[in-house]
mmCIF file of N, CA and C in Angstrom:
data_model
loop_
_atom_site.group_PDB
_atom_site.id
_atom_site.type_symbol
_atom_site.label_atom_id
_atom_site.label_comp_id
_atom_site.label_asym_id
_atom_site.label_seq_id
_atom_site.Cartn_x
_atom_site.Cartn_y
_atom_site.Cartn_z
ATOM 1 N N MET A 1 0.758 -1.134 0.065
ATOM 2 C CA MET A 1 -0.089 0.223 -0.090
ATOM 3 C C MET A 1 0.839 1.384 0.100
ATOM 4 N N SER A 2 0.167 2.228 -0.639
ATOM 5 C CA SER A 2 1.200 3.789 -0.898
ATOM 6 C C SER A 2 1.263 4.194 0.185
ATOM 7 N N ARG A 3 2.227 5.002 0.681
ATOM 8 C CA ARG A 3 2.176 5.683 2.032
ATOM 9 C C ARG A 3 1.482 7.296 1.642
ATOM 10 N N ILE A 4 1.368 7.474 0.521
ATOM 11 C CA ILE A 4 1.006 8.777 0.034
ATOM 12 C C ILE A 4 -0.192 8.587 -0.792
ATOM 13 N N SER A 5 -1.411 9.484 -1.017
ATOM 14 C CA SER A 5 -2.476 9.263 -1.843
ATOM 15 C C SER A 5 -2.285 10.003 -2.970
ATOM 16 N N LYS A 6 -3.311 9.659 -3.937
ATOM 17 C CA LYS A 6 -3.238 9.943 -5.016
ATOM 18 C C LYS A 6 -3.558 11.713 -5.195
ATOM 19 N N ASP A 7 -4.597 11.908 -4.606
ATOM 20 C CA ASP A 7 -5.077 13.361 -3.868
ATOM 21 C C ASP A 7 -3.971 14.054 -3.332
ATOM 22 N N GLU A 8 -2.942 13.616 -2.402
ATOM 23 C CA GLU A 8 -2.377 14.231 -2.318
ATOM 24 C C GLU A 8 -1.008 14.755 -3.099
ATOM 25 N N VAL A 9 -0.767 13.725 -4.141
ATOM 26 C CA VAL A 9 0.352 14.042 -4.992
ATOM 27 C C VAL A 9 -0.641 15.220 -6.121
ATOM 28 N N LEU A 10 -1.726 15.280 -6.192
ATOM 29 C CA LEU A 10 -2.294 16.158 -6.957
ATOM 30 C C LEU A 10 -2.634 17.586 -6.596
ATOM 31 N N HIS A 11 -2.580 17.324 -5.336
ATOM 32 C CA HIS A 11 -2.495 18.686 -4.282
ATOM 33 C C HIS A 11 -0.765 19.024 -4.420
ATOM 34 N N VAL A 12 -0.038 18.477 -3.883
ATOM 35 C CA VAL A 12 1.228 18.959 -4.274
ATOM 36 C C VAL A 12 1.658 19.371 -5.670
ATOM 37 N N ALA A 13 1.108 18.689 -6.632
ATOM 38 C CA ALA A 13 1.209 19.332 -7.955
ATOM 39 C C ALA A 13 0.536 20.552 -8.425
ATOM 40 N N HIS A 14 -0.634 20.875 -7.696
ATOM 41 C CA HIS A 14 -1.610 22.096 -7.369
ATOM 42 C C HIS A 14 -0.336 23.031 -6.812
ATOM 43 N N LEU A 15 -0.083 22.841 -6.104
ATOM 44 C CA LEU A 15 0.724 23.894 -5.152
ATOM 45 C C LEU A 15 2.063 24.165 -6.282
ATOM 46 N N ALA A 16 2.546 23.614 -7.002
ATOM 47 C CA ALA A 16 4.024 23.698 -7.305
ATOM 48 C C ALA A 16 3.255 23.928 -8.829
ATOM 49 N N ARG A 17 2.072 24.371 -9.136
ATOM 50 C CA ARG A 17 1.915 25.067 -10.393
ATOM 51 C C ARG A 17 1.823 23.944 -11.579
ATOM 52 N N LEU A 18 1.797 22.335 -11.042
ATOM 53 C CA LEU A 18 2.207 21.637 -12.558
ATOM 54 C C LEU A 18 0.952 21.235 -12.790
ATOM 55 N N GLU A 19 0.813 20.906 -14.153
ATOM 56 C CA GLU A 19 -0.417 20.301 -14.328
ATOM 57 C C GLU A 19 -0.137 18.490 -14.751
ATOM 58 N N ILE A 20 -0.753 18.233 -14.180
ATOM 59 C CA ILE A 20 -0.707 16.569 -13.987
ATOM 60 C C ILE A 20 -2.004 15.963 -14.324
ATOM 61 N N ASN A 21 -2.223 14.530 -15.278
ATOM 62 C CA ASN A 21 -3.556 13.776 -15.333
ATOM 63 C C ASN A 21 -3.610 13.032 -14.371
ATOM 64 N N ASP A 22 -4.578 12.049 -14.339
ATOM 65 C CA ASP A 22 -5.045 10.976 -13.333
ATOM 66 C C ASP A 22 -3.869 10.013 -13.735
ATOM 67 N N GLU A 23 -3.340 9.772 -15.244
ATOM 68 C CA GLU A 23 -2.649 8.652 -15.411
ATOM 69 C C GLU A 23 -1.050 8.898 -14.421
ATOM 70 N N GLN A 24 -0.589 10.509 -14.734
ATOM 71 C CA GLN A 24 0.673 10.803 -14.372
ATOM 72 C C GLN A 24 0.437 10.610 -12.904
ATOM 73 N N ALA A 25 -0.543 11.166 -12.059
ATOM 74 C CA ALA A 25 -0.786 11.142 -10.757
ATOM 75 C C ALA A 25 -0.505 9.715 -9.808
ATOM 76 N N GLU A 26 -1.209 8.973 -10.958
ATOM 77 C CA GLU A 26 -1.055 7.463 -10.287
ATOM 78 C C GLU A 26 0.473 7.135 -10.420
ATOM 79 N N PHE A 27 1.005 7.499 -11.302
ATOM 80 C CA PHE A 27 2.359 6.805 -11.496
ATOM 81 C C PHE A 27 3.622 7.665 -10.437
ATOM 82 N N PHE A 28 3.050 8.910 -10.035
ATOM 83 C CA PHE A 28 4.051 9.543 -9.430
ATOM 84 C C PHE A 28 3.452 8.943 -7.910
ATOM 85 N N THR A 29 2.301 8.837 -7.344
ATOM 86 C CA THR A 29 1.901 8.133 -6.233
ATOM 87 C C THR A 29 2.575 7.042 -6.228
ATOM 88 N N ASP A 30 2.826 6.081 -7.039
ATOM 89 C CA ASP A 30 3.691 5.076 -6.959
ATOM 90 C C ASP A 30 4.941 5.225 -6.869
ATOM 91 N N GLN A 31 5.638 5.900 -7.501
ATOM 92 C CA GLN A 31 7.206 6.248 -7.466
ATOM 93 C C GLN A 31 7.386 6.976 -5.964
ATOM 94 N N ILE A 32 6.533 7.979 -5.585
ATOM 95 C CA ILE A 32 6.840 8.798 -4.167
ATOM 96 C C ILE A 32 6.873 7.574 -3.251
ATOM 97 N N GLY A 33 5.837 7.072 -3.328
ATOM 98 C CA GLY A 33 5.389 5.597 -2.367
ATOM 99 C C GLY A 33 6.833 5.154 -2.219
ATOM 100 N N ARG A 34 7.264 4.689 -3.110
ATOM 101 C CA ARG A 34 8.648 3.868 -3.189
ATOM 102 C C ARG A 34 9.852 4.160 -2.732
ATOM 103 N N VAL A 35 9.760 5.805 -2.638
ATOM 104 C CA VAL A 35 11.069 6.749 -2.172
ATOM 105 C C VAL A 35 10.604 6.856 -0.682
ATOM 106 N N ILE A 36 9.261 6.594 -0.448
ATOM 107 C CA ILE A 36 9.192 6.528 1.327
ATOM 108 C C ILE A 36 9.644 5.479 1.804
ATOM 109 N N LYS A 37 8.958 4.168 1.266
ATOM 110 C CA LYS A 37 9.227 2.887 1.770
ATOM 111 C C LYS A 37 10.984 2.982 1.660
ATOM 112 N N MET A 38 11.793 3.560 0.697
ATOM 113 C CA MET A 38 13.447 3.315 1.096
ATOM 114 C C MET A 38 13.690 3.982 2.145
ATOM 115 N N ALA A 39 13.374 5.315 2.285
ATOM 116 C CA ALA A 39 13.778 6.217 3.216
ATOM 117 C C ALA A 39 13.335 5.556 4.642
ATOM 118 N N GLU A 40 12.157 4.843 4.684
ATOM 119 C CA GLU A 40 11.599 4.448 5.889
ATOM 120 C C GLU A 40 12.985 2.719 6.305
ATOM 121 N N GLU A 41 13.294 2.323 5.178
ATOM 122 C CA GLU A 41 14.448 0.994 5.225
ATOM 123 C C GLU A 41 15.441 1.784 6.122
ATOM 124 N N LEU A 42 16.232 2.839 5.244
ATOM 125 C CA LEU A 42 16.978 3.339 5.685
ATOM 126 C C LEU A 42 17.148 4.021 7.143
ATOM 127 N N ASN A 43 15.767 4.224 7.783
ATOM 128 C CA ASN A 43 15.799 4.741 9.351
ATOM 129 C C ASN A 43 16.160 3.283 10.029
ATOM 130 N N GLU A 44 15.580 2.321 9.738
ATOM 131 C CA GLU A 44 16.094 1.226 10.287
ATOM 132 C C GLU A 44 17.586 0.651 10.633
ATOM 133 N N LEU A 45 18.531 1.498 9.943
ATOM 134 C CA LEU A 45 19.770 1.106 9.916
ATOM 135 C C LEU A 45 20.497 1.571 11.580
ATOM 136 N N ASP A 46 20.895 0.649 12.497
ATOM 137 C CA ASP A 46 21.745 0.984 13.314
ATOM 138 C C ASP A 46 23.156 2.209 12.719
ATOM 139 N N THR A 47 22.818 3.241 13.144
ATOM 140 C CA THR A 47 24.155 4.219 13.192
ATOM 141 C C THR A 47 24.577 4.702 14.570
ATOM 142 N N ALA A 48 24.406 4.171 15.310
ATOM 143 C CA ALA A 48 24.561 4.646 17.059
ATOM 144 C C ALA A 48 26.440 4.823 16.970
ATOM 145 N N ASN A 49 27.297 3.492 16.190
ATOM 146 C CA ASN A 49 28.561 3.854 16.286
ATOM 147 C C ASN A 49 29.329 4.450 15.138
ATOM 148 N N ILE A 50 28.413 5.170 14.412
ATOM 149 C CA ILE A 50 28.697 6.093 12.816
ATOM 150 C C ILE A 50 28.995 7.186 13.204
ATOM 151 N N ASP A 51 30.144 7.873 13.172
ATOM 152 C CA ASP A 51 30.576 9.381 13.075
ATOM 153 C C ASP A 51 30.045 9.890 11.811
ATOM 154 N N PRO A 52 29.543 11.140 12.241
ATOM 155 C CA PRO A 52 28.761 11.928 11.262
ATOM 156 C C PRO A 52 29.812 12.611 10.099
ATOM 157 N N THR A 53 29.144 13.003 9.026
ATOM 158 C CA THR A 53 30.242 13.314 8.102
ATOM 159 C C THR A 53 29.763 14.306 7.153
ATOM 160 N N SER A 54 30.348 15.046 6.593
ATOM 161 C CA SER A 54 29.819 16.273 5.916
ATOM 162 C C SER A 54 30.171 16.019 4.192
ATOM 163 N N HIS A 55 30.823 14.984 4.259
ATOM 164 C CA HIS A 55 31.317 14.498 2.639
ATOM 165 C C HIS A 55 31.600 13.163 3.022
ATOM 166 N N VAL A 56 31.518 12.245 1.945
ATOM 167 C CA VAL A 56 31.708 10.549 2.142
ATOM 168 C C VAL A 56 33.270 10.872 1.528
ATOM 169 N N PHE A 57 33.944 11.405 1.079
ATOM 170 C CA PHE A 57 35.318 11.583 0.902
ATOM 171 C C PHE A 57 36.207 12.488 1.698
ATOM 172 N N ALA A 58 37.208 11.911 2.034
ATOM 173 C CA ALA A 58 38.307 12.993 2.747
ATOM 174 C C ALA A 58 38.549 14.083 1.848
ATOM 175 N N GLN A 59 38.563 15.365 3.029
ATOM 176 C CA GLN A 59 38.572 16.477 1.914
ATOM 177 C C GLN A 59 40.020 17.149 2.499
ATOM 178 N N LYS A 60 41.146 17.520 1.632
ATOM 179 C CA LYS A 60 41.964 18.395 2.111
ATOM 180 C C LYS A 60 41.790 19.812 1.149
ATOM 181 N N ASN A 61 42.535 20.796 1.610
ATOM 182 C CA ASN A 61 42.705 21.761 1.320
ATOM 183 C C ASN A 61 43.831 21.856 0.007
ATOM 184 N N VAL A 62 43.566 21.997 -1.229
ATOM 185 C CA VAL A 62 44.558 22.004 -2.525
ATOM 186 C C VAL A 62 44.831 23.118 -2.904
ATOM 187 N N MET A 63 44.861 24.304 -1.977
ATOM 188 C CA MET A 63 45.079 25.403 -2.616
ATOM 189 C C MET A 63 46.738 25.630 -1.615
ATOM 190 N N ARG A 64 47.370 26.773 -2.300
ATOM 191 C CA ARG A 64 48.529 26.934 -1.796
ATOM 192 C C ARG A 64 48.320 28.026 -0.901
ATOM 193 N N GLU A 65 49.070 28.089 -0.066
ATOM 194 C CA GLU A 65 49.440 29.211 1.249
ATOM 195 C C GLU A 65 49.528 30.521 0.168
ATOM 196 N N ASP A 66 48.604 31.344 0.804
ATOM 197 C CA ASP A 66 48.213 32.820 0.737
ATOM 198 C C ASP A 66 49.505 33.338 1.281
ATOM 199 N N VAL A 67 50.816 33.499 0.229
ATOM 200 C CA VAL A 67 52.069 34.419 0.896
ATOM 201 C C VAL A 67 51.989 35.760 -0.614
ATOM 202 N N ALA A 68 52.335 36.584 0.413
ATOM 203 C CA ALA A 68 52.636 37.851 -0.185
ATOM 204 C C ALA A 68 53.818 38.012 -0.858
ATOM 205 N N GLU A 69 53.954 38.109 -1.901
ATOM 206 C CA GLU A 69 55.325 38.192 -2.510
ATOM 207 C C GLU A 69 55.810 39.540 -3.461
ATOM 208 N N LYS A 70 56.649 39.825 -3.736
ATOM 209 C CA LYS A 70 57.138 41.300 -4.441
ATOM 210 C C LYS A 70 56.443 41.128 -5.959
ATOM 211 N N GLY A 71 55.461 42.153 -6.221
ATOM 212 C CA GLY A 71 55.160 42.192 -7.648
ATOM 213 C C GLY A 71 55.996 42.528 -8.654
ATOM 214 N N LEU A 72 55.583 42.911 -9.577
ATOM 215 C CA LEU A 72 56.226 43.516 -11.003
ATOM 216 C C LEU A 72 57.006 45.026 -10.570
ATOM 217 N N PRO A 73 58.126 45.611 -11.049
ATOM 218 C CA PRO A 73 58.465 46.468 -10.874
ATOM 219 C C PRO A 73 57.544 47.980 -11.730
ATOM 220 N N LEU A 74 57.428 48.883 -10.866
ATOM 221 C CA LEU A 74 56.266 49.879 -11.922
ATOM 222 C C LEU A 74 56.651 50.149 -13.621
ATOM 223 N N GLU A 75 58.090 50.200 -13.617
ATOM 224 C CA GLU A 75 58.130 50.537 -14.946
ATOM 225 C C GLU A 75 57.762 49.520 -15.590
ATOM 226 N N GLU A 76 58.081 48.259 -15.354
ATOM 227 C CA GLU A 76 57.556 47.031 -16.201
ATOM 228 C C GLU A 76 56.210 46.868 -16.502
ATOM 229 N N VAL A 77 55.229 47.334 -15.369
ATOM 230 C CA VAL A 77 53.729 47.519 -15.626
ATOM 231 C C VAL A 77 53.225 48.525 -16.372
ATOM 232 N N LEU A 78 54.111 49.738 -16.434
ATOM 233 C CA LEU A 78 53.459 51.084 -17.294
ATOM 234 C C LEU A 78 53.970 51.036 -18.181
ATOM 235 N N LYS A 79 54.594 49.927 -19.043
ATOM 236 C CA LYS A 79 54.997 49.581 -20.426
ATOM 237 C C LYS A 79 53.972 49.214 -21.232
ATOM 238 N N ASN A 80 53.085 48.715 -20.742
ATOM 239 C CA ASN A 80 51.577 48.258 -21.480
ATOM 240 C C ASN A 80 50.580 48.874 -21.023
ATOM 241 N N VAL A 81 50.544 49.985 -20.517
ATOM 242 C CA VAL A 81 49.566 51.063 -19.892
ATOM 243 C C VAL A 81 49.617 52.236 -21.048
ATOM 244 N N PRO A 82 48.139 52.484 -21.610
ATOM 245 C CA PRO A 82 48.179 53.195 -22.926
ATOM 246 C C PRO A 82 48.319 54.551 -22.191
ATOM 247 N N ASN A 83 47.846 54.773 -21.041
ATOM 248 C CA ASN A 83 47.640 55.999 -20.512
ATOM 249 C C ASN A 83 47.925 56.296 -18.898
ATOM 250 N N HIS A 84 48.746 56.579 -18.437
ATOM 251 C CA HIS A 84 49.235 56.800 -16.935
ATOM 252 C C HIS A 84 50.031 58.008 -16.568
ATOM 253 N N GLN A 85 49.856 58.378 -15.309
ATOM 254 C CA GLN A 85 50.502 60.006 -14.888
ATOM 255 C C GLN A 85 50.848 59.601 -13.478
ATOM 256 N N ASP A 86 52.067 59.807 -13.216
ATOM 257 C CA ASP A 86 52.379 60.116 -11.848
ATOM 258 C C ASP A 86 52.662 58.826 -11.134
ATOM 259 N N GLY A 87 52.901 57.549 -12.160
ATOM 260 C CA GLY A 87 52.970 56.469 -11.665
ATOM 261 C C GLY A 87 51.379 55.570 -11.472
ATOM 262 N N LEU A 88 50.557 56.238 -11.807
ATOM 263 C CA LEU A 88 49.147 56.044 -11.908
ATOM 264 C C LEU A 88 48.509 55.391 -12.914
ATOM 265 N N ILE A 89 47.668 54.612 -13.129
ATOM 266 C CA ILE A 89 46.920 54.284 -14.638
ATOM 267 C C ILE A 89 45.867 54.915 -14.854
ATOM 268 N N LYS A 90 45.820 55.643 -15.847
ATOM 269 C CA LYS A 90 44.385 56.486 -15.914
ATOM 270 C C LYS A 90 43.778 55.593 -16.707
ATOM 271 N N VAL A 91 42.254 55.638 -16.313
ATOM 272 C CA VAL A 91 40.977 55.029 -16.975
ATOM 273 C C VAL A 91 40.159 55.772 -17.275
ATOM 274 N N PRO A 92 39.127 55.382 -18.413
ATOM 275 C CA PRO A 92 38.067 56.621 -18.654
ATOM 276 C C PRO A 92 36.994 56.805 -17.091
ATOM 277 N N THR A 93 36.336 57.875 -17.420
ATOM 278 C CA THR A 93 35.531 57.901 -16.159
ATOM 279 C C THR A 93 34.184 57.219 -16.834
ATOM 280 N N ILE A 94 33.776 56.213 -15.789
ATOM 281 C CA ILE A 94 32.552 55.749 -15.590
ATOM 282 C C ILE A 94 31.452 56.374 -15.141
ATOM 283 N N LEU A 95 31.507 56.857 -13.975
ATOM 284 C CA LEU A 95 30.699 57.925 -13.402
ATOM 285 C C LEU A 95 30.551 59.121 -13.527
ATOM 286 N N GLU A 96 29.478 59.973 -13.709
ATOM 287 C CA GLU A 96 29.539 61.374 -13.826
ATOM 288 C C GLU A 96 29.219 62.144 -12.541
#
Protein backbone atom coordinates (compact mmCIF):
# COMPACT_ATOMS: atom_id res chain seq x y z
CA MET A 1 0.00 0.00 0.00
CA SER A 2 1.30 3.44 -0.88
CA ARG A 3 2.14 5.84 1.93
CA ILE A 4 0.92 8.79 -0.09
CA SER A 5 -2.44 9.15 -1.75
CA LYS A 6 -3.26 10.21 -5.27
CA ASP A 7 -5.11 13.21 -3.84
CA GLU A 8 -1.97 14.28 -1.99
CA VAL A 9 0.07 14.02 -5.19
CA LEU A 10 -2.50 16.11 -7.04
CA HIS A 11 -2.48 18.66 -4.21
CA VAL A 12 1.32 18.98 -4.26
CA ALA A 13 1.27 19.26 -8.05
CA HIS A 14 -1.28 22.06 -7.74
CA LEU A 15 0.88 23.88 -5.16
CA ALA A 16 3.86 23.55 -7.50
CA ARG A 17 1.74 24.86 -10.38
CA LEU A 18 2.20 21.61 -12.31
CA GLU A 19 -0.51 20.25 -14.55
CA ILE A 20 -0.70 16.47 -14.32
CA ASN A 21 -3.43 14.10 -15.40
CA ASP A 22 -4.81 11.11 -13.48
CA GLU A 23 -2.45 8.67 -15.19
CA GLN A 24 0.58 10.77 -14.21
CA ALA A 25 -0.79 11.16 -10.67
CA GLU A 26 -1.01 7.35 -10.36
CA PHE A 27 2.57 7.02 -11.64
CA PHE A 28 3.92 9.63 -9.21
CA THR A 29 1.93 8.15 -6.32
CA ASP A 30 3.72 4.85 -6.92
CA GLN A 31 7.12 6.50 -7.36
CA ILE A 32 6.85 8.68 -4.25
CA GLY A 33 5.57 5.68 -2.29
CA ARG A 34 8.72 3.76 -3.25
CA VAL A 35 10.93 6.67 -2.17
CA ILE A 36 9.15 6.86 1.19
CA LYS A 37 9.54 3.09 1.65
CA MET A 38 13.27 3.31 0.89
CA ALA A 39 13.69 6.16 3.40
CA GLU A 40 11.87 4.12 6.06
CA GLU A 41 14.20 1.17 5.38
CA LEU A 42 17.22 3.44 5.83
CA ASN A 43 15.80 4.64 9.16
CA GLU A 44 15.96 1.04 10.42
CA LEU A 45 19.77 0.98 10.12
CA ASP A 46 21.79 1.12 13.34
CA THR A 47 23.98 4.21 13.05
CA ALA A 48 24.85 4.56 16.74
CA ASN A 49 28.59 3.95 16.21
CA ILE A 50 28.90 5.87 12.95
CA ASP A 51 30.58 9.27 13.04
CA PRO A 52 28.67 11.99 11.21
CA THR A 53 30.30 13.25 8.03
CA SER A 54 29.75 16.22 5.82
CA HIS A 55 31.17 14.45 2.78
CA VAL A 56 31.78 10.82 1.93
CA PHE A 57 35.32 11.47 0.71
CA ALA A 58 38.15 12.82 2.82
CA GLN A 59 38.75 16.38 1.77
CA LYS A 60 41.83 18.49 2.07
CA ASN A 61 42.73 21.98 1.03
CA VAL A 62 44.50 21.85 -2.32
CA MET A 63 45.14 25.57 -2.45
CA ARG A 64 48.60 26.95 -1.83
CA GLU A 65 49.35 29.15 1.15
CA ASP A 66 48.51 32.80 0.62
CA VAL A 67 51.97 34.32 0.80
CA ALA A 68 52.67 37.94 -0.13
CA GLU A 69 55.25 38.22 -2.89
CA LYS A 70 56.94 41.16 -4.48
CA GLY A 71 55.05 42.37 -7.56
CA LEU A 72 56.34 43.61 -10.89
CA PRO A 73 58.41 46.79 -10.96
CA LEU A 74 56.31 49.88 -11.71
CA GLU A 75 58.28 50.64 -14.88
CA GLU A 76 57.53 47.16 -16.20
CA VAL A 77 53.82 47.52 -15.51
CA LEU A 78 53.56 50.97 -17.10
CA LYS A 79 55.15 49.70 -20.36
CA ASN A 80 51.80 48.11 -21.30
CA VAL A 81 49.57 50.94 -20.07
CA PRO A 82 48.29 53.29 -22.78
CA ASN A 83 47.64 56.21 -20.43
CA HIS A 84 49.36 56.90 -17.09
CA GLN A 85 50.39 59.85 -14.97
CA ASP A 86 52.63 60.09 -11.89
CA GLY A 87 52.91 56.28 -11.62
CA LEU A 88 49.13 55.78 -11.72
CA ILE A 89 47.09 54.15 -14.47
CA LYS A 90 44.51 56.50 -15.96
CA VAL A 91 41.20 54.97 -17.04
CA PRO A 92 38.10 56.48 -18.66
CA THR A 93 35.52 57.96 -16.31
CA ILE A 94 32.57 55.61 -15.82
CA LEU A 95 30.53 57.68 -13.37
CA GLU A 96 29.46 61.27 -13.87
